[in-house]
mmCIF file of C-alpha atoms (C1' of nucleotides) in Angstrom:
data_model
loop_
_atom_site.group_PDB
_atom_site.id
_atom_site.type_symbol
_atom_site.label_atom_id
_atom_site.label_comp_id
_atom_site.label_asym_id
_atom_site.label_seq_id
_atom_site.Cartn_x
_atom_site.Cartn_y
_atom_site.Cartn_z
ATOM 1 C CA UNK S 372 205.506 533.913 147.981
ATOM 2 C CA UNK S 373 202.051 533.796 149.854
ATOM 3 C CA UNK S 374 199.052 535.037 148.501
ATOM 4 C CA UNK S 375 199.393 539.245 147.849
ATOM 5 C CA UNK S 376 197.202 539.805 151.348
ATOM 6 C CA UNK S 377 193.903 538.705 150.033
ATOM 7 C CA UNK S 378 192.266 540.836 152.774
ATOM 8 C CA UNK S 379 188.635 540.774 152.770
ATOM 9 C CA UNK S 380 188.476 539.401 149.597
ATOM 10 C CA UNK S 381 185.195 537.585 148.287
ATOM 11 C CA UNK S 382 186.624 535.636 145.740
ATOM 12 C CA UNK S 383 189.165 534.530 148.096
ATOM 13 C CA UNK S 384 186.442 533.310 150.933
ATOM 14 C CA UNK S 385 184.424 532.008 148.154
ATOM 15 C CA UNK S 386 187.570 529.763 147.162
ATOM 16 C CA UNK S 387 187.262 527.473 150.187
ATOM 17 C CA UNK S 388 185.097 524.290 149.903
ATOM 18 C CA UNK S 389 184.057 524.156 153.656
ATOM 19 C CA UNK S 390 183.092 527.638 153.458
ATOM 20 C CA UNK S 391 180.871 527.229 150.247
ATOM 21 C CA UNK S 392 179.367 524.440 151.695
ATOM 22 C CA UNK S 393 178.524 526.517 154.698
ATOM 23 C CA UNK S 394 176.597 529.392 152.078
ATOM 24 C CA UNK S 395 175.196 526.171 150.607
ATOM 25 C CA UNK S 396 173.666 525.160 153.855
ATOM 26 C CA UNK S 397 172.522 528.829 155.161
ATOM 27 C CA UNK S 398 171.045 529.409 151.524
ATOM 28 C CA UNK S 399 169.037 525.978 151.384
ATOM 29 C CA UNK S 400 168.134 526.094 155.705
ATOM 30 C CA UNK S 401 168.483 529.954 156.172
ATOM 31 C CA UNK S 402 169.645 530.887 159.081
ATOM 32 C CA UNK S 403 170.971 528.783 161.253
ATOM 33 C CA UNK S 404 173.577 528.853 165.159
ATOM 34 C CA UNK S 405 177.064 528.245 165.184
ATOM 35 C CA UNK S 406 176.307 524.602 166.978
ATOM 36 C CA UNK S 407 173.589 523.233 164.064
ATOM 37 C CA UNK S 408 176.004 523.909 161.168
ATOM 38 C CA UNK S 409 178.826 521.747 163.328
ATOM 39 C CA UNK S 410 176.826 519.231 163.271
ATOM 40 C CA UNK S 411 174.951 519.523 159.370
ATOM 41 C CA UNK S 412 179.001 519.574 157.986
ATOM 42 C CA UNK S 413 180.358 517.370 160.581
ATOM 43 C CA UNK S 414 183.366 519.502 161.319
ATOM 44 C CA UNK S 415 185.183 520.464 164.627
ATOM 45 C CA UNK S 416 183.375 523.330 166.077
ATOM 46 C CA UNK S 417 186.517 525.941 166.171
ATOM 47 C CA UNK S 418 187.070 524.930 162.413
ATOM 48 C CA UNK S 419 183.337 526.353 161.752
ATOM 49 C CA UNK S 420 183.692 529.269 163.658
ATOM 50 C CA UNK S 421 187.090 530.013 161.514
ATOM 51 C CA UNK S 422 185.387 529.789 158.075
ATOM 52 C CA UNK S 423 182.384 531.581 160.024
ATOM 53 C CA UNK S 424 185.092 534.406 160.650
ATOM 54 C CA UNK S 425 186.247 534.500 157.297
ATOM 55 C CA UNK S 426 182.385 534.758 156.169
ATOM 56 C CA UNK S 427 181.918 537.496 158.256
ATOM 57 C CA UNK S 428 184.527 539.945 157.738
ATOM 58 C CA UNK S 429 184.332 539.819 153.655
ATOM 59 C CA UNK S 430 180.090 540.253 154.241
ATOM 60 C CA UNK S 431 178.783 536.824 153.282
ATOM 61 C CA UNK S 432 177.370 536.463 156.579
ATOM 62 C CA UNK S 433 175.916 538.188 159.223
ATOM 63 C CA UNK S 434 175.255 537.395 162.835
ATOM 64 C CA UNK S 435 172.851 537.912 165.716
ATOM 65 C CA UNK S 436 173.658 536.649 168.873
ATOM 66 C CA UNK S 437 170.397 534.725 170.509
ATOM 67 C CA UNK S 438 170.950 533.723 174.042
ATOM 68 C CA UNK S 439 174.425 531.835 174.200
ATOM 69 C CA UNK S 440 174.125 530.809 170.728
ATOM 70 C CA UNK S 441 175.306 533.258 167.641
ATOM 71 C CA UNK S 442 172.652 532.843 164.561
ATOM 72 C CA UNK S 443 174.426 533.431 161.265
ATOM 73 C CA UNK S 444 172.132 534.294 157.537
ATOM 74 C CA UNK S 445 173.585 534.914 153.931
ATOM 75 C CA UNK S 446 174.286 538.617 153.806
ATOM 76 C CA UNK S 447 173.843 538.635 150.260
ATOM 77 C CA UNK S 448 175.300 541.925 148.743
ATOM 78 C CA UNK S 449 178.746 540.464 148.423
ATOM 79 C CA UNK S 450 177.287 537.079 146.609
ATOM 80 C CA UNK S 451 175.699 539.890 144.444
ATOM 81 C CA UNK S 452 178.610 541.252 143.836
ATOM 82 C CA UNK S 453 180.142 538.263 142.612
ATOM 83 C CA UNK S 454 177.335 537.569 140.484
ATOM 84 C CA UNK S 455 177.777 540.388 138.864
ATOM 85 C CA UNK S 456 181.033 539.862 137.619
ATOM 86 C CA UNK S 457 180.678 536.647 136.458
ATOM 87 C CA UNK S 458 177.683 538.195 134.372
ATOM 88 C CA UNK S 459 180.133 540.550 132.764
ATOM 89 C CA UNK S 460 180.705 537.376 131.008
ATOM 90 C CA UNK S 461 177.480 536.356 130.365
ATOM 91 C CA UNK S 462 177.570 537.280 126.226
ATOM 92 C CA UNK S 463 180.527 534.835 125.924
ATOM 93 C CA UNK S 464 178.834 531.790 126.555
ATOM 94 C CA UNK S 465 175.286 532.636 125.238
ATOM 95 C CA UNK S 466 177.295 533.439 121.572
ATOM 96 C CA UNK S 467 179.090 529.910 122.465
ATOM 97 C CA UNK S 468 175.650 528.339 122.340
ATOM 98 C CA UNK S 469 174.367 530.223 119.402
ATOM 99 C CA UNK S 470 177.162 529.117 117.799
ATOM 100 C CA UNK S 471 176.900 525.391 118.585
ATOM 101 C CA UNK S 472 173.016 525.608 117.958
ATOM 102 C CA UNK S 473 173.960 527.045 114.793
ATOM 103 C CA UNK S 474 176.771 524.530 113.555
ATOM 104 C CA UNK S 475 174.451 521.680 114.819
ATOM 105 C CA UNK S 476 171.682 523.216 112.569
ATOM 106 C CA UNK S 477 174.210 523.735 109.362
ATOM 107 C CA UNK S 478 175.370 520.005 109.812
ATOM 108 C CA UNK S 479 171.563 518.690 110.252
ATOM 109 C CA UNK S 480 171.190 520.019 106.475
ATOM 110 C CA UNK S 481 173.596 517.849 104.873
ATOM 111 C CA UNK P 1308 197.867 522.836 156.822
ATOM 112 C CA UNK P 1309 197.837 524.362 153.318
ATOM 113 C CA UNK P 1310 195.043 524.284 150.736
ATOM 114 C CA UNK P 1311 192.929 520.695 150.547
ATOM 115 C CA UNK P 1312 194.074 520.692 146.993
ATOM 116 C CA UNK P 1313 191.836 522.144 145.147
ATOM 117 C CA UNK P 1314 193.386 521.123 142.103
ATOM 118 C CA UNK P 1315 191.695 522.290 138.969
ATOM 119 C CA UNK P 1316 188.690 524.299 141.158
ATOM 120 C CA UNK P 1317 187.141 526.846 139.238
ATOM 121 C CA UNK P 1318 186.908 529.049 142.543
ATOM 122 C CA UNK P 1319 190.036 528.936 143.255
ATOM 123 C CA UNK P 1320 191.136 529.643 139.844
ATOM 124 C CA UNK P 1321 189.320 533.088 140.244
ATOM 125 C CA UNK P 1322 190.642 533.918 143.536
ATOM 126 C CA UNK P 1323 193.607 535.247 142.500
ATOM 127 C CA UNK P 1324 193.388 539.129 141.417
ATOM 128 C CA UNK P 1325 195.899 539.008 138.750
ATOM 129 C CA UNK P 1326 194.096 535.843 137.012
ATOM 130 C CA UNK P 1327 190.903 537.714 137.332
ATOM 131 C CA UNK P 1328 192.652 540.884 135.817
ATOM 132 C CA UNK P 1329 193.455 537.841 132.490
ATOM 133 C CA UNK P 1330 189.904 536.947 132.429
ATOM 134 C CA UNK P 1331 188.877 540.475 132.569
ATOM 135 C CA UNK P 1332 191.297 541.793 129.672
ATOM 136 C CA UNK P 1333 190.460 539.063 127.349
ATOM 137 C CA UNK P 1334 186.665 539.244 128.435
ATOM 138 C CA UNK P 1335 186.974 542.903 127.274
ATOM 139 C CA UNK P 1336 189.541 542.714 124.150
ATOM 140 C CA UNK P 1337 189.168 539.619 122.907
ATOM 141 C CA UNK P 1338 191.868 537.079 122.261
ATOM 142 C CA UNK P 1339 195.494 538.023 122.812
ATOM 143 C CA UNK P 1340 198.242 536.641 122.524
ATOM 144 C CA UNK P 1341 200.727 536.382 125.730
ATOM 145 C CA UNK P 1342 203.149 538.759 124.619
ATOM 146 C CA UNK P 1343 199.762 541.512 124.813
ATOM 147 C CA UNK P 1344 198.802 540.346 128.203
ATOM 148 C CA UNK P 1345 202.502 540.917 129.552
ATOM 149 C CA UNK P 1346 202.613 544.426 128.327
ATOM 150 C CA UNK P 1347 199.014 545.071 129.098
ATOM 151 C CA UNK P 1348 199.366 544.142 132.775
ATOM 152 C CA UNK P 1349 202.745 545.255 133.069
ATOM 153 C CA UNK P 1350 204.173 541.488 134.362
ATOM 154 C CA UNK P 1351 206.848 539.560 133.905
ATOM 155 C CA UNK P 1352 206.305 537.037 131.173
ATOM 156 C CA UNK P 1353 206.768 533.912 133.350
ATOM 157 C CA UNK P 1354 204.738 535.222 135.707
ATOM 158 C CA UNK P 1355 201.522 535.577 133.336
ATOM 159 C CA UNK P 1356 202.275 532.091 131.513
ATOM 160 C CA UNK P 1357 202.278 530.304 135.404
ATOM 161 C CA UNK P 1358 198.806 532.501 135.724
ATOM 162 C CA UNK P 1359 197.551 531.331 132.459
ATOM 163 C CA UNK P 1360 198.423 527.828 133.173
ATOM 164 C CA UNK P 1361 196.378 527.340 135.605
ATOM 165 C CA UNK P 1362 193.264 529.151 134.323
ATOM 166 C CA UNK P 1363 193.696 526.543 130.912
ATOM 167 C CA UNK P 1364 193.725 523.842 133.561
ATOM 168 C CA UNK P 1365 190.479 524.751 134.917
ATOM 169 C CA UNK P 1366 189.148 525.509 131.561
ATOM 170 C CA UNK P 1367 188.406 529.342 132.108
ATOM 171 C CA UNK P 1368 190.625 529.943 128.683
ATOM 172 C CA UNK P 1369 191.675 528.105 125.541
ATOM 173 C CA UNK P 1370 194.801 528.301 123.295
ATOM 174 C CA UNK P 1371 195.374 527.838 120.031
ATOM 175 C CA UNK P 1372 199.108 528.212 118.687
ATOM 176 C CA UNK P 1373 199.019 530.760 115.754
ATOM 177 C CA UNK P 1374 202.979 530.773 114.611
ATOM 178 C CA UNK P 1375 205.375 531.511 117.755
ATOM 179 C CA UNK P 1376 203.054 533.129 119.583
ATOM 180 C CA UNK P 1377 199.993 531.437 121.661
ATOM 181 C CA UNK P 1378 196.589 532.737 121.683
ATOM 182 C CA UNK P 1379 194.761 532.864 124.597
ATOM 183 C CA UNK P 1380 190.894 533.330 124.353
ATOM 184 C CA UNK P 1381 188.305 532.861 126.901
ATOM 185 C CA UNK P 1382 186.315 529.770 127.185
ATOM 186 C CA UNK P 1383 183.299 530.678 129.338
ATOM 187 C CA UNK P 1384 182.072 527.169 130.550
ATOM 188 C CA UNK P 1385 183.524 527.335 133.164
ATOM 189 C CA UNK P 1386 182.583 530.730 134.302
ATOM 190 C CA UNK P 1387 178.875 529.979 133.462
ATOM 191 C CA UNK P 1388 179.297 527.210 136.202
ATOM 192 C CA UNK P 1389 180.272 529.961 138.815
ATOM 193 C CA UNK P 1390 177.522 532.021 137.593
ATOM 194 C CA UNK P 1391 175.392 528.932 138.419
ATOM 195 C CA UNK P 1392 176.393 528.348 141.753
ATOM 196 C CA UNK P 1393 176.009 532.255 143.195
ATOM 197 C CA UNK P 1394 172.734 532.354 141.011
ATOM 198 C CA UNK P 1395 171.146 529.868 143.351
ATOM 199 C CA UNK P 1396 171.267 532.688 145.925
ATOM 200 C CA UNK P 1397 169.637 535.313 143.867
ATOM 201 C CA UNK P 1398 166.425 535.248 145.282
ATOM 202 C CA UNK P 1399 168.106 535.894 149.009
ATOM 203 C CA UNK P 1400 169.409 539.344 147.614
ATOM 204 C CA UNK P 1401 166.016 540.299 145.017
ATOM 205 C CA UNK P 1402 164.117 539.495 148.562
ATOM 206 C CA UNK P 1403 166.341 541.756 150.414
ATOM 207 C CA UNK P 1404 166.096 544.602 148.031
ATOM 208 C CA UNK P 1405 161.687 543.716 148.303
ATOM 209 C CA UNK P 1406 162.544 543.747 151.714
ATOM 210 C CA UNK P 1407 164.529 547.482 151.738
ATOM 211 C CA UNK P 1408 161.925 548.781 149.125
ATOM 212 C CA UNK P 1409 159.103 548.185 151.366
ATOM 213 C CA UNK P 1410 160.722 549.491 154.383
ATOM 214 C CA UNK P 1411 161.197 552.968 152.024
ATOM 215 C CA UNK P 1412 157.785 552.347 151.134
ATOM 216 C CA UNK P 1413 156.138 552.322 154.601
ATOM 217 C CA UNK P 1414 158.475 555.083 156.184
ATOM 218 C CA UNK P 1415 157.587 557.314 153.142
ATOM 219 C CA UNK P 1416 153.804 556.977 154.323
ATOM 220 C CA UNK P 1417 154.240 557.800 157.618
ATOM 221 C "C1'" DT F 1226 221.959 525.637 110.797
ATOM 222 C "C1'" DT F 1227 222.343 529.545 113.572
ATOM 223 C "C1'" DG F 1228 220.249 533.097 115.889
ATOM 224 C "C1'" DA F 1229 216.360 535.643 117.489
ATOM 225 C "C1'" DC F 1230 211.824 535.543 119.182
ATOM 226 C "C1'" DA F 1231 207.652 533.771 121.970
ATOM 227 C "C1'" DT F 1232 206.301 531.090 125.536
ATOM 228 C "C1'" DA F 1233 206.633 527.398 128.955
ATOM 229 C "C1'" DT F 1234 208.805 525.145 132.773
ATOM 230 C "C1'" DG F 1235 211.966 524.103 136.813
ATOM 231 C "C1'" DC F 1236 213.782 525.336 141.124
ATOM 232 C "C1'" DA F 1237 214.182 527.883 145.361
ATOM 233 C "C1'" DA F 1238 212.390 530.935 148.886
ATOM 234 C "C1'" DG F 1239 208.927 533.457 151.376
ATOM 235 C "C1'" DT F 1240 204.400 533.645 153.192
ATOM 236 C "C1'" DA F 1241 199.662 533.214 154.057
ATOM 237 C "C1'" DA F 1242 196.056 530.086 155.115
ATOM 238 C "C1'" DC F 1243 194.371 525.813 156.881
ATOM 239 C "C1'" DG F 1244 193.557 522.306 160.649
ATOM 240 C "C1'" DG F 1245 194.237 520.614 165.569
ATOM 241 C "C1'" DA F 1246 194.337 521.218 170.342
ATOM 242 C "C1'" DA F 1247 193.969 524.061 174.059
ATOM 243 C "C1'" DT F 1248 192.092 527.972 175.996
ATOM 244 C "C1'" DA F 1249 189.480 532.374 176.442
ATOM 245 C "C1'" DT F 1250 185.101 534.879 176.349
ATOM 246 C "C1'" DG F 1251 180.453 535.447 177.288
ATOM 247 C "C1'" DA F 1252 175.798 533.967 178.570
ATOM 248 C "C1'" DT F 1253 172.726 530.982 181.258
ATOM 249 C "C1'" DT F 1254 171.410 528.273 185.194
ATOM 250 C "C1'" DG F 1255 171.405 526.839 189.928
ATOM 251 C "C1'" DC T 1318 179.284 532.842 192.737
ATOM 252 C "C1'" DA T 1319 180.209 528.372 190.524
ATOM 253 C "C1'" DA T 1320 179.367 525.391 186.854
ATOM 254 C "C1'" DT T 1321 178.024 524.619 182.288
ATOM 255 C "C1'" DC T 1322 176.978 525.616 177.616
ATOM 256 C "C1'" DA T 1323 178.002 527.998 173.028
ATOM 257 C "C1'" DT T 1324 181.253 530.100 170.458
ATOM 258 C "C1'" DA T 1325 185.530 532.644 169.526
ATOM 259 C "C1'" DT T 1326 190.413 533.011 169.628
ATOM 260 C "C1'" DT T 1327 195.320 531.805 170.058
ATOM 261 C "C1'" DC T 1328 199.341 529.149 169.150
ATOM 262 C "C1'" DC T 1329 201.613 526.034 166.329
ATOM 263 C "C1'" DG T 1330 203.107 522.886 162.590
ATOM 264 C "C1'" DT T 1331 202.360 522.036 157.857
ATOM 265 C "C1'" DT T 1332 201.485 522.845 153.156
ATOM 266 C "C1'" DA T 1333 200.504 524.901 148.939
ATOM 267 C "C1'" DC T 1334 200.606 529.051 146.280
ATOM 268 C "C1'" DT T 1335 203.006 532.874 144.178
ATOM 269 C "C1'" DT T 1336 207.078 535.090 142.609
ATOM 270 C "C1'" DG T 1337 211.914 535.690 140.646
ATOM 271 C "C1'" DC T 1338 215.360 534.010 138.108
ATOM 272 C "C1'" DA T 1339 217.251 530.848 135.078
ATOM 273 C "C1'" DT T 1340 216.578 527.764 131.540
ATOM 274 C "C1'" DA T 1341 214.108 524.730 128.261
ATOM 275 C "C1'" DT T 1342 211.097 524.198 124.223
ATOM 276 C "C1'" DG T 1343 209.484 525.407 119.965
ATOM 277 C "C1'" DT T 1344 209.086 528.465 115.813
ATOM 278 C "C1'" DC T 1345 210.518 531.536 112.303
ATOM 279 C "C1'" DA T 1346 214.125 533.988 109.417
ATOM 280 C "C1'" DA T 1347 218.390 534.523 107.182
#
DNA sequence: TTGACATATGCAAGTAACGGAATATGATTG
DNA sequence: CAATCATATTCCGTTACTTGCATATGTCAA
């Protein structure tokens, strides 16, 4: 079976390469039109807008349209989001590297 | 067209709720063997093996084979390197909330 | 060794998501 | 209004992911 209907799901947008690459690029450049990020990942311009979709609807992105053009940003609250998860895990892998530190120092006194 | 193959892709790995739910559990509990996770989630055993497959391909959890049973535990590398990546946006959401706070700020004046 | 238990794996089927090409929408310019 | 530019959307073929069921592998106990 297909994915359980993912819909809106962060993790899920988060999952595709082109799309991260796309955060990537509006997190180094900020914001940036539809037409300048076609050309910065050198992908067919209905491809973009796709991922751009996908972007949009979970809350990655936002948009303001500017003439003909559509400017997208990082919407950040739903990177935040995911961030905070992740640092539900934090603990695990600072005790990891107390633990390493630690066995590196026991072994350094032999 | 299907997935790019993102074989072994951390991301990926996480997009999937009932994987997350695994991560979460043993973030929480500790390690468990997969006989706890099946009753814990209430799924079919082959179901949470296929899960856990993939998340000990990516490296999100370790095993180590105590009698018949398998024990799963967490192995946070991985995670920290998600953590990484969405912590390179931090400072777009710490500016937003400067951002909201001195909106607050200057409409509380007025 | 035989049987029971714990987990992994193989196969088949359904589905959602991706990319490509064509087209639609909407804004600007002449 | 017509033409052009910028972007979104639709349709379609393909593929990979997830599940269910059946079965294999490996371990312990009697």
């Amino acid at each position: 079976m297909g994915r359980p209907s993912s819909h809106a799901d962060v993790f899920a947008a988060i999952a595709e390469p082109r799309r991260r690459s796309i955060i990537e690029l509006l997190g180094r450049e900020g914001e940036q039109p539809v037409g300048a990020l076609v050309v910065a990942l050198d992908l067919p311009q209905p491809v973009v807008s796709k991922h751009l979709a996908v972007l949009r609807e979970v809350g990655i992105v936002a948009v303001t349209r500017r003439g003909r053009e559509r400017v997208y940003r990082l919407s950040p609250r739903q990177l935040k989001a995911v961030h905070d998860w992740v640092s539900t895990f934090e603990k695990h892998w600072t005790h990891q590297l107390g633990r390493i530190k630690r066995r590196a120092e026991s072994l350094g006194k032999e």
